[in-house]
Tab-separated table of C-alpha atoms in Angstrom:
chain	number	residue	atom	x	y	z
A	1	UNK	CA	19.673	5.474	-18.517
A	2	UNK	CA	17.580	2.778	-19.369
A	3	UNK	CA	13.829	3.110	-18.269
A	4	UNK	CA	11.456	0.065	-17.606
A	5	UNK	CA	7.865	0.639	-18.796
A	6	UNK	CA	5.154	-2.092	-17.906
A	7	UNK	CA	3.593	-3.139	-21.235
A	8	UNK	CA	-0.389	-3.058	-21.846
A	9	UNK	CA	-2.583	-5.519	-22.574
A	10	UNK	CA	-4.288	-3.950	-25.070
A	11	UNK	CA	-2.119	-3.340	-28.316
A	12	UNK	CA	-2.417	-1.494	-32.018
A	13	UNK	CA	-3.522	-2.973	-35.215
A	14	UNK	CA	-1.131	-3.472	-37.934
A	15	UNK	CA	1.777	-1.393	-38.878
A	16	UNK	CA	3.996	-0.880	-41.833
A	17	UNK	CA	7.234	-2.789	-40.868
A	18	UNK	CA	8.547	-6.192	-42.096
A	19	UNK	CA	7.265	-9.458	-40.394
A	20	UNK	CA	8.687	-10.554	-37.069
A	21	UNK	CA	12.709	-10.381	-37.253
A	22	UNK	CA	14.163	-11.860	-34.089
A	23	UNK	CA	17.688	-11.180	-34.983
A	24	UNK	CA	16.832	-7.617	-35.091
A	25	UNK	CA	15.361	-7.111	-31.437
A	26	UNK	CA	17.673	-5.152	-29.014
A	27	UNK	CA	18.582	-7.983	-26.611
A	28	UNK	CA	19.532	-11.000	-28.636
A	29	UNK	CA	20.733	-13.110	-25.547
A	30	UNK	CA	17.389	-13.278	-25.090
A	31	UNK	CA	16.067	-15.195	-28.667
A	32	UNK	CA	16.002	-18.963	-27.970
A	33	UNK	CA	13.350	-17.904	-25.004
A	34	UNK	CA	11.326	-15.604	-27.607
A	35	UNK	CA	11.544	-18.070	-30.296
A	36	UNK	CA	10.061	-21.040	-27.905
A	37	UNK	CA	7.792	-18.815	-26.559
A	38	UNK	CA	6.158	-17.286	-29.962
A	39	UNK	CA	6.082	-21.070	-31.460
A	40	UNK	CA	4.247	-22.095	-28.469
A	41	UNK	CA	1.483	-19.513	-29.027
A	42	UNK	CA	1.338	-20.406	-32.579
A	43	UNK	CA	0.837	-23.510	-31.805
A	44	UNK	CA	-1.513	-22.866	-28.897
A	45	UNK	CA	-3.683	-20.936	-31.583
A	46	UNK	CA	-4.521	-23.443	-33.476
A	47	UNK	CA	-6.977	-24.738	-30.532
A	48	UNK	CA	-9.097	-21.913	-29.717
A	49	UNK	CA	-11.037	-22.820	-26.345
A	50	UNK	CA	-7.591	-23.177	-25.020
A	51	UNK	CA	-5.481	-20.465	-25.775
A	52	UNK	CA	-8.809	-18.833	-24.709
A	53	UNK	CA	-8.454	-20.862	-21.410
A	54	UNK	CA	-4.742	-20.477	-21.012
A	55	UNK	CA	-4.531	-16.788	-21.807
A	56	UNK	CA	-7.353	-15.873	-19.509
A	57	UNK	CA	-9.573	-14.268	-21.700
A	58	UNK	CA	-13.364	-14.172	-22.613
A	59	UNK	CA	-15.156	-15.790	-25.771
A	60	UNK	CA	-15.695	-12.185	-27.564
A	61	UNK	CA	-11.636	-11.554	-27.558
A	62	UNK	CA	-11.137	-14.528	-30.295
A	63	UNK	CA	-9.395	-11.944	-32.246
A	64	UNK	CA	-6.428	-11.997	-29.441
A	65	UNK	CA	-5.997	-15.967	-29.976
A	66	UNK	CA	-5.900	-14.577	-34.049
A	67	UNK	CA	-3.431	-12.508	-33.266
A	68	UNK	CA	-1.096	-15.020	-31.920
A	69	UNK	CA	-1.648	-17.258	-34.793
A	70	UNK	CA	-0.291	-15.138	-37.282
A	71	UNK	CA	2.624	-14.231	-34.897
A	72	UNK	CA	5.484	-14.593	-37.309
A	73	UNK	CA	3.370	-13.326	-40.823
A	74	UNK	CA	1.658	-9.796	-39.542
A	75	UNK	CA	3.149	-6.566	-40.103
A	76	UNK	CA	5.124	-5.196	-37.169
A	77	UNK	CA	5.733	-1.212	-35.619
A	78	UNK	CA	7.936	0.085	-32.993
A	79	UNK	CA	6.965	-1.383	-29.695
A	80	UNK	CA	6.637	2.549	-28.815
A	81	UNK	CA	3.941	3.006	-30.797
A	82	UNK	CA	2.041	-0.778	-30.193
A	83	UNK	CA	0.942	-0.673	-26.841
A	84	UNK	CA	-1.633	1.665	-25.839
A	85	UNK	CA	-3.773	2.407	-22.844
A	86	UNK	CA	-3.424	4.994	-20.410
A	87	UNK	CA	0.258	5.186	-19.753
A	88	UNK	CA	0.850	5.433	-23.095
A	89	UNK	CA	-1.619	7.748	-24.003
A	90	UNK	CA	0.574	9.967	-21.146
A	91	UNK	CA	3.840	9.174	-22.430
A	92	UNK	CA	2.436	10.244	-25.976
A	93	UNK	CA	4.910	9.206	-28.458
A	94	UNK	CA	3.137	10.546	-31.627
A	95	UNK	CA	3.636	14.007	-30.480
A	96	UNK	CA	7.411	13.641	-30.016
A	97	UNK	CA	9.856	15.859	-32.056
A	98	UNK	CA	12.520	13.703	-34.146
A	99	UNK	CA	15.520	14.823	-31.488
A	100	UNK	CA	13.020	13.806	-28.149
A	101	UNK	CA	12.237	10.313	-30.348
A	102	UNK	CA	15.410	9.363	-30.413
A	103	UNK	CA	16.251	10.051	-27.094
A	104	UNK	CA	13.290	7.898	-26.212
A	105	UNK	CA	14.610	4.623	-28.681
A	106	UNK	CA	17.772	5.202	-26.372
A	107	UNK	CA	16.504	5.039	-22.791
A	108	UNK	CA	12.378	3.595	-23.235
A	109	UNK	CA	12.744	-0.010	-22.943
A	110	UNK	CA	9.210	-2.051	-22.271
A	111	UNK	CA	8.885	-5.612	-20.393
A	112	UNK	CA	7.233	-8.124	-22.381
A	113	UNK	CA	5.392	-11.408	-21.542
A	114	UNK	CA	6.654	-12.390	-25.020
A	115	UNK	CA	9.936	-11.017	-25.777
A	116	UNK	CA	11.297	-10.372	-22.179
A	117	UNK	CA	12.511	-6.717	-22.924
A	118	UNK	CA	12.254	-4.720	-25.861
A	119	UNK	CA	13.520	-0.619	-26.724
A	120	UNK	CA	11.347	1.274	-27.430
A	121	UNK	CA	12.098	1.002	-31.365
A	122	UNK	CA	11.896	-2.177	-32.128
A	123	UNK	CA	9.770	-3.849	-34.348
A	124	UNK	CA	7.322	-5.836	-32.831
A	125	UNK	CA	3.558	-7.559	-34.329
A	126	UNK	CA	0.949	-7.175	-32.128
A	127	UNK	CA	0.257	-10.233	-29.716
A	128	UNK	CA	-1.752	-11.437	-26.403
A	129	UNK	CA	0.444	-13.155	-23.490
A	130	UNK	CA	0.394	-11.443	-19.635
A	131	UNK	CA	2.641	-12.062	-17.351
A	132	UNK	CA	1.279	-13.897	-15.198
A	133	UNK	CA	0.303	-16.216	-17.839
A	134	UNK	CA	0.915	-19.752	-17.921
A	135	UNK	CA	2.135	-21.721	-20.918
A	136	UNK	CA	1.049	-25.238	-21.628
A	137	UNK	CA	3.798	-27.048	-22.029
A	138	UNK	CA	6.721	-24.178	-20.511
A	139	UNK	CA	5.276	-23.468	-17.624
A	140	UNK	CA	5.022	-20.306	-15.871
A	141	UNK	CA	6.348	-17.296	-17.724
A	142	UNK	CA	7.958	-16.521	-13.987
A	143	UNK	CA	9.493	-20.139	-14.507
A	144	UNK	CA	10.803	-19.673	-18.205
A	145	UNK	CA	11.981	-15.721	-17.912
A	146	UNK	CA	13.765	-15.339	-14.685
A	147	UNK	CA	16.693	-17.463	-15.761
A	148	UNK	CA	17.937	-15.602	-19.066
A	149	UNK	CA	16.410	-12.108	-18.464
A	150	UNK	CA	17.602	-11.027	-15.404
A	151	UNK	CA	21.293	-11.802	-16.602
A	152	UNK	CA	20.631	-9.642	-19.254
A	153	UNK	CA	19.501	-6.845	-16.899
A	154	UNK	CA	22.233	-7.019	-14.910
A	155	UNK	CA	24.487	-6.304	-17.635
A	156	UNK	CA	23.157	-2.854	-17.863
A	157	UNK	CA	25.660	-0.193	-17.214
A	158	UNK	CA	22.923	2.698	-17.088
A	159	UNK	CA	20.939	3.578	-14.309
A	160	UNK	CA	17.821	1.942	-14.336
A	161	UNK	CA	14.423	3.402	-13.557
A	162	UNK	CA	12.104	0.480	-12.831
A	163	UNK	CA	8.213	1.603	-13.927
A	164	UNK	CA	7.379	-2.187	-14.375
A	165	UNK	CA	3.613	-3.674	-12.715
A	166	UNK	CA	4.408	-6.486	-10.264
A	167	UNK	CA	3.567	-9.538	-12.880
A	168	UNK	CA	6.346	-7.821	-15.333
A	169	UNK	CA	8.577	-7.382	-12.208
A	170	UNK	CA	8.459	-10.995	-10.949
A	171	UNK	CA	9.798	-11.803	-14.367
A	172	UNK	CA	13.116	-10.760	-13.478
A	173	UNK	CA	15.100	-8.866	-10.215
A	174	UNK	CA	16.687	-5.760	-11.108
A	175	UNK	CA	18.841	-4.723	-8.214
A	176	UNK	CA	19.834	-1.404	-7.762
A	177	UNK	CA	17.310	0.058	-9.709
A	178	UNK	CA	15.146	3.179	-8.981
A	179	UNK	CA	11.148	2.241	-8.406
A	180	UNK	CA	8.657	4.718	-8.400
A	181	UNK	CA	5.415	4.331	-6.249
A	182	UNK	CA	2.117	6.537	-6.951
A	183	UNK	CA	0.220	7.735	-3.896
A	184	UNK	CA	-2.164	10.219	-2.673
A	185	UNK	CA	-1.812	12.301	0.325
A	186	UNK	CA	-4.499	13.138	2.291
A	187	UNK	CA	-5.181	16.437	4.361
A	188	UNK	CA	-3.076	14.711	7.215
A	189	UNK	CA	-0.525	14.073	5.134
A	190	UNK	CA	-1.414	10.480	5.127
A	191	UNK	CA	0.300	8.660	2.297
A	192	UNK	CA	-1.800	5.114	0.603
A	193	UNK	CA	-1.078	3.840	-3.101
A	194	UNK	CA	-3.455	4.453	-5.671
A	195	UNK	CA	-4.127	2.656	-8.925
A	196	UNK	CA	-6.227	5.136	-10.723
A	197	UNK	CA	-4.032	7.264	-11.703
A	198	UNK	CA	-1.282	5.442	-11.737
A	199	UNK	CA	-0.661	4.500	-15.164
A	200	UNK	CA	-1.099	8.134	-16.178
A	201	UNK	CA	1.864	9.278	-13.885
A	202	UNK	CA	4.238	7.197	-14.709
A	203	UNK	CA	3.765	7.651	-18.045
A	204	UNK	CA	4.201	11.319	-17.719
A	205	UNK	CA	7.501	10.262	-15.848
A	206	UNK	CA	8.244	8.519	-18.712
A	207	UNK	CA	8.108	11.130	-21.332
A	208	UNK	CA	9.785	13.493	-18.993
A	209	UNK	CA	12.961	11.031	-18.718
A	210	UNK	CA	12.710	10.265	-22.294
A	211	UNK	CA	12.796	13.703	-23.532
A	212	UNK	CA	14.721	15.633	-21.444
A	213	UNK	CA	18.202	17.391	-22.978
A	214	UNK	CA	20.846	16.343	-19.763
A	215	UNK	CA	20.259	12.207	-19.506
A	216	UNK	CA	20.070	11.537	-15.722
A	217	UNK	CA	22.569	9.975	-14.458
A	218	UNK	CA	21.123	9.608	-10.418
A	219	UNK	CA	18.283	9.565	-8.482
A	220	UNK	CA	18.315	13.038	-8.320
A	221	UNK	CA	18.112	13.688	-11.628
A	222	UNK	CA	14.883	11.589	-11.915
A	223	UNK	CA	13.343	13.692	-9.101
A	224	UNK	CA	14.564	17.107	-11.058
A	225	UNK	CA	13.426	15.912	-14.778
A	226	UNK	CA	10.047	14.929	-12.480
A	227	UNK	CA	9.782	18.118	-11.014
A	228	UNK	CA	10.070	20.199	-14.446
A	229	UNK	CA	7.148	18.258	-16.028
A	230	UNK	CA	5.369	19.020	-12.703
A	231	UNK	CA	5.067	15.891	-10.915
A	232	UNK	CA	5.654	16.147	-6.972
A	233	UNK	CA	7.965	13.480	-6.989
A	234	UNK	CA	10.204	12.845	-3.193
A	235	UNK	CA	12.878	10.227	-2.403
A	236	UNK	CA	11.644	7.671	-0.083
A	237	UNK	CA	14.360	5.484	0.540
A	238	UNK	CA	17.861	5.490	-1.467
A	239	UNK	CA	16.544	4.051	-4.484
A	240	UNK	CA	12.872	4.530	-4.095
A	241	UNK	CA	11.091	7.754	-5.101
A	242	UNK	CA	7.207	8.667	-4.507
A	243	UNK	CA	5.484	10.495	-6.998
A	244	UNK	CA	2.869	12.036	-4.667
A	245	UNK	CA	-0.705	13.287	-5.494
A	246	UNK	CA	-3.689	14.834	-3.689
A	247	UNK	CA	-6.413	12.537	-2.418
Protein backbone atom coordinates (compact mmCIF):
# COMPACT_ATOMS: atom_id res chain seq x y z
CA UNK A 1 0.00 0.00 0.00
CA UNK A 2 1.31 3.17 -0.79
CA UNK A 3 -0.50 6.23 0.87
CA UNK A 4 -0.53 9.84 -0.64
CA UNK A 5 -0.26 12.60 2.00
CA UNK A 6 -0.67 16.35 0.83
CA UNK A 7 2.48 18.16 2.01
CA UNK A 8 2.31 21.52 4.23
CA UNK A 9 3.40 24.66 3.62
CA UNK A 10 4.89 25.26 6.63
CA UNK A 11 8.08 23.03 7.28
CA UNK A 12 10.85 22.26 10.28
CA UNK A 13 14.10 23.91 10.85
CA UNK A 14 17.21 22.07 10.32
CA UNK A 15 17.92 18.49 10.91
CA UNK A 16 20.88 16.27 11.36
CA UNK A 17 21.20 14.50 7.92
CA UNK A 18 23.71 15.11 5.06
CA UNK A 19 22.98 17.92 2.46
CA UNK A 20 20.52 17.33 -0.35
CA UNK A 21 21.36 13.80 -2.09
CA UNK A 22 19.18 13.37 -5.16
CA UNK A 23 20.41 9.99 -5.99
CA UNK A 24 19.18 8.88 -2.72
CA UNK A 25 15.36 9.95 -2.98
CA UNK A 26 12.88 7.00 -3.47
CA UNK A 27 11.76 7.73 -7.05
CA UNK A 28 14.81 8.43 -9.13
CA UNK A 29 12.86 8.55 -12.54
CA UNK A 30 11.89 11.51 -11.23
CA UNK A 31 15.61 13.57 -10.75
CA UNK A 32 16.20 15.58 -13.96
CA UNK A 33 12.62 17.36 -12.96
CA UNK A 34 13.91 17.86 -9.18
CA UNK A 35 17.25 18.89 -10.22
CA UNK A 36 15.76 21.74 -12.75
CA UNK A 37 13.37 22.56 -10.40
CA UNK A 38 15.72 23.11 -7.12
CA UNK A 39 18.35 25.10 -9.51
CA UNK A 40 15.59 27.25 -10.55
CA UNK A 41 14.75 28.28 -6.97
CA UNK A 42 18.31 28.80 -6.26
CA UNK A 43 18.53 30.84 -8.76
CA UNK A 44 15.20 32.57 -8.21
CA UNK A 45 16.66 33.39 -4.63
CA UNK A 46 19.10 35.36 -5.49
CA UNK A 47 16.36 38.19 -6.43
CA UNK A 48 14.28 38.56 -3.48
CA UNK A 49 11.11 40.75 -4.52
CA UNK A 50 10.62 38.01 -6.97
CA UNK A 51 10.80 34.79 -5.57
CA UNK A 52 8.68 36.82 -3.07
CA UNK A 53 6.36 37.62 -6.09
CA UNK A 54 6.53 34.25 -7.73
CA UNK A 55 6.08 32.16 -4.62
CA UNK A 56 3.14 34.14 -3.40
CA UNK A 57 4.24 35.17 -0.23
CA UNK A 58 4.37 38.35 2.03
CA UNK A 59 7.51 40.66 2.81
CA UNK A 60 7.88 39.23 6.59
CA UNK A 61 8.39 35.43 5.12
CA UNK A 62 12.00 36.49 3.56
CA UNK A 63 13.27 33.62 5.49
CA UNK A 64 11.22 31.16 2.96
CA UNK A 65 13.11 32.83 -0.19
CA UNK A 66 16.44 31.96 2.40
CA UNK A 67 15.47 28.79 2.54
CA UNK A 68 15.48 28.11 -1.08
CA UNK A 69 18.78 29.69 -1.50
CA UNK A 70 20.63 27.38 0.46
CA UNK A 71 18.64 24.46 -1.14
CA UNK A 72 21.51 22.16 -1.90
CA UNK A 73 23.96 23.25 1.45
CA UNK A 74 21.30 22.91 4.58
CA UNK A 75 21.02 19.96 6.62
CA UNK A 76 18.20 17.62 5.64
CA UNK A 77 15.55 15.07 7.91
CA UNK A 78 13.08 12.56 6.88
CA UNK A 79 10.34 14.21 4.95
CA UNK A 80 8.16 12.48 7.88
CA UNK A 81 9.37 14.52 10.29
CA UNK A 82 9.72 18.11 8.00
CA UNK A 83 6.38 19.06 7.35
CA UNK A 84 4.22 20.07 10.07
CA UNK A 85 0.81 21.58 10.56
CA UNK A 86 -2.24 19.99 11.52
CA UNK A 87 -2.25 16.75 9.64
CA UNK A 88 0.87 16.05 10.81
CA UNK A 89 0.50 16.96 14.17
CA UNK A 90 -2.49 13.99 13.79
CA UNK A 91 -0.45 11.58 12.06
CA UNK A 92 2.23 12.16 14.92
CA UNK A 93 5.32 10.53 13.84
CA UNK A 94 7.49 11.30 16.95
CA UNK A 95 5.37 9.10 19.01
CA UNK A 96 5.74 6.07 16.72
CA UNK A 97 7.33 2.79 18.05
CA UNK A 98 10.46 1.59 15.85
CA UNK A 99 8.17 -1.51 14.28
CA UNK A 100 4.96 1.22 13.43
CA UNK A 101 8.02 3.65 11.88
CA UNK A 102 8.96 1.42 9.62
CA UNK A 103 5.81 0.41 8.50
CA UNK A 104 5.18 4.07 7.90
CA UNK A 105 8.79 4.58 5.61
CA UNK A 106 7.02 1.62 3.66
CA UNK A 107 3.53 2.86 2.80
CA UNK A 108 3.68 7.13 3.83
CA UNK A 109 4.67 8.68 0.69
CA UNK A 110 4.09 12.77 0.54
CA UNK A 111 3.47 14.92 -2.82
CA UNK A 112 5.85 17.60 -3.26
CA UNK A 113 5.83 20.89 -5.28
CA UNK A 114 9.61 20.25 -5.35
CA UNK A 115 10.44 16.71 -5.57
CA UNK A 116 7.14 15.28 -7.08
CA UNK A 117 6.84 12.34 -4.50
CA UNK A 118 8.85 11.48 -1.69
CA UNK A 119 8.52 8.26 1.26
CA UNK A 120 8.15 9.13 4.07
CA UNK A 121 12.02 8.56 4.98
CA UNK A 122 13.75 10.35 2.85
CA UNK A 123 15.97 13.00 3.40
CA UNK A 124 14.79 16.15 2.44
CA UNK A 125 16.07 20.23 3.47
CA UNK A 126 13.44 22.31 4.20
CA UNK A 127 12.09 24.52 1.22
CA UNK A 128 9.06 26.93 -0.01
CA UNK A 129 7.33 25.99 -3.53
CA UNK A 130 3.18 25.22 -3.60
CA UNK A 131 1.67 23.66 -6.04
CA UNK A 132 0.04 25.81 -7.64
CA UNK A 133 3.08 27.79 -8.00
CA UNK A 134 4.44 29.09 -11.06
CA UNK A 135 8.09 29.01 -12.08
CA UNK A 136 9.72 31.74 -14.06
CA UNK A 137 11.18 30.31 -16.67
CA UNK A 138 9.35 26.36 -16.39
CA UNK A 139 6.18 27.28 -16.22
CA UNK A 140 3.46 25.90 -14.26
CA UNK A 141 4.42 23.18 -11.83
CA UNK A 142 0.99 21.47 -13.40
CA UNK A 143 2.95 22.01 -16.81
CA UNK A 144 6.45 20.58 -15.68
CA UNK A 145 5.08 17.54 -13.24
CA UNK A 146 2.29 15.87 -15.02
CA UNK A 147 4.52 14.44 -17.71
CA UNK A 148 7.18 12.35 -15.60
CA UNK A 149 5.19 11.87 -12.32
CA UNK A 150 2.22 10.35 -13.20
CA UNK A 151 4.24 7.57 -15.15
CA UNK A 152 5.87 6.97 -12.12
CA UNK A 153 2.55 6.54 -10.25
CA UNK A 154 1.26 4.32 -12.46
CA UNK A 155 3.95 1.97 -11.96
CA UNK A 156 2.78 1.33 -8.51
CA UNK A 157 1.75 -2.18 -7.87
CA UNK A 158 0.18 -1.32 -4.30
CA UNK A 159 -3.04 -0.03 -3.69
CA UNK A 160 -3.04 3.49 -3.47
CA UNK A 161 -4.85 5.66 -0.96
CA UNK A 162 -4.97 9.17 -2.42
CA UNK A 163 -5.03 11.90 0.76
CA UNK A 164 -3.51 14.56 -1.66
CA UNK A 165 -5.23 18.58 -1.63
CA UNK A 166 -6.42 19.40 -5.16
CA UNK A 167 -3.14 21.64 -6.18
CA UNK A 168 -0.94 18.33 -5.24
CA UNK A 169 -3.57 16.25 -7.16
CA UNK A 170 -3.56 18.24 -10.43
CA UNK A 171 0.11 17.45 -10.42
CA UNK A 172 -0.46 14.09 -11.54
CA UNK A 173 -3.76 11.47 -12.24
CA UNK A 174 -3.67 8.49 -10.22
CA UNK A 175 -6.31 6.17 -11.53
CA UNK A 176 -7.65 3.61 -9.56
CA UNK A 177 -6.79 4.98 -6.45
CA UNK A 178 -8.89 5.24 -3.21
CA UNK A 179 -9.82 9.16 -2.23
CA UNK A 180 -11.10 10.01 0.93
CA UNK A 181 -13.55 13.03 1.38
CA UNK A 182 -14.22 14.70 4.98
CA UNK A 183 -17.79 15.76 5.70
CA UNK A 184 -20.17 16.55 8.35
CA UNK A 185 -23.58 15.23 8.70
CA UNK A 186 -26.16 17.13 9.92
CA UNK A 187 -29.29 16.05 12.08
CA UNK A 188 -30.98 15.19 8.62
CA UNK A 189 -28.39 13.30 7.66
CA UNK A 190 -27.35 15.91 5.26
CA UNK A 191 -23.82 15.33 4.06
CA UNK A 192 -21.45 18.93 2.91
CA UNK A 193 -17.46 18.90 2.95
CA UNK A 194 -15.71 20.57 5.56
CA UNK A 195 -12.23 22.01 5.69
CA UNK A 196 -11.76 22.50 9.34
CA UNK A 197 -11.16 19.50 10.33
CA UNK A 198 -10.03 18.09 7.57
CA UNK A 199 -6.44 17.98 7.81
CA UNK A 200 -6.78 16.46 11.28
CA UNK A 201 -8.75 13.37 9.88
CA UNK A 202 -6.87 12.40 7.40
CA UNK A 203 -4.02 12.51 9.25
CA UNK A 204 -5.46 10.25 11.81
CA UNK A 205 -6.25 8.00 8.67
CA UNK A 206 -2.88 8.21 8.01
CA UNK A 207 -1.35 6.93 11.13
CA UNK A 208 -3.99 4.32 11.30
CA UNK A 209 -2.86 2.88 7.71
CA UNK A 210 0.66 3.42 8.58
CA UNK A 211 0.68 1.55 11.72
CA UNK A 212 -1.55 -1.06 11.52
CA UNK A 213 -0.08 -4.97 11.80
CA UNK A 214 -2.24 -6.64 8.48
CA UNK A 215 -1.21 -4.00 5.41
CA UNK A 216 -4.53 -3.42 3.54
CA UNK A 217 -4.73 -4.73 0.62
CA UNK A 218 -8.61 -3.22 -0.49
CA UNK A 219 -10.90 -0.73 0.12
CA UNK A 220 -12.20 -2.55 2.79
CA UNK A 221 -9.39 -2.77 4.65
CA UNK A 222 -9.00 1.07 4.66
CA UNK A 223 -12.58 1.35 6.01
CA UNK A 224 -11.68 -1.49 8.85
CA UNK A 225 -8.05 0.03 9.86
CA UNK A 226 -10.46 3.48 9.85
CA UNK A 227 -12.92 2.08 11.95
CA UNK A 228 -10.38 0.70 14.75
CA UNK A 229 -8.79 4.17 15.22
CA UNK A 230 -12.45 5.37 15.43
CA UNK A 231 -13.12 7.27 12.44
CA UNK A 232 -16.75 6.71 10.87
CA UNK A 233 -15.44 6.11 7.65
CA UNK A 234 -18.34 4.59 4.63
CA UNK A 235 -17.72 3.67 0.98
CA UNK A 236 -19.24 6.09 -1.32
CA UNK A 237 -18.61 4.90 -4.60
CA UNK A 238 -16.12 1.86 -5.53
CA UNK A 239 -13.09 3.68 -4.89
CA UNK A 240 -14.27 6.58 -2.88
CA UNK A 241 -14.72 6.42 0.90
CA UNK A 242 -16.27 9.29 3.28
CA UNK A 243 -14.88 9.77 6.50
CA UNK A 244 -18.02 11.26 8.10
CA UNK A 245 -18.31 13.66 11.13
CA UNK A 246 -21.03 15.45 13.12
CA UNK A 247 -21.94 18.99 12.15
Amino acid sequence: MLVLLPPSETKADGGDGRCLDLDALSFPTLNPVRRKLADALVDLAQDVPASLSALGLSPRQVGEVERNARLWSSPTTPALLRYTGVLYDALDAPSLTGAQRERARERLAVASALFGVVRAGDAIPAYRLSGGSTVPGLGSLRSVWRPVLEPVLAEVDDLVVDLRSGPYAALARVPGAITVRVVTEDAHGRRKTVSHHNKAHKGRLAAALATTASEPADVDDVVAAAAAAGLRCEQTGKTALEIVTEA
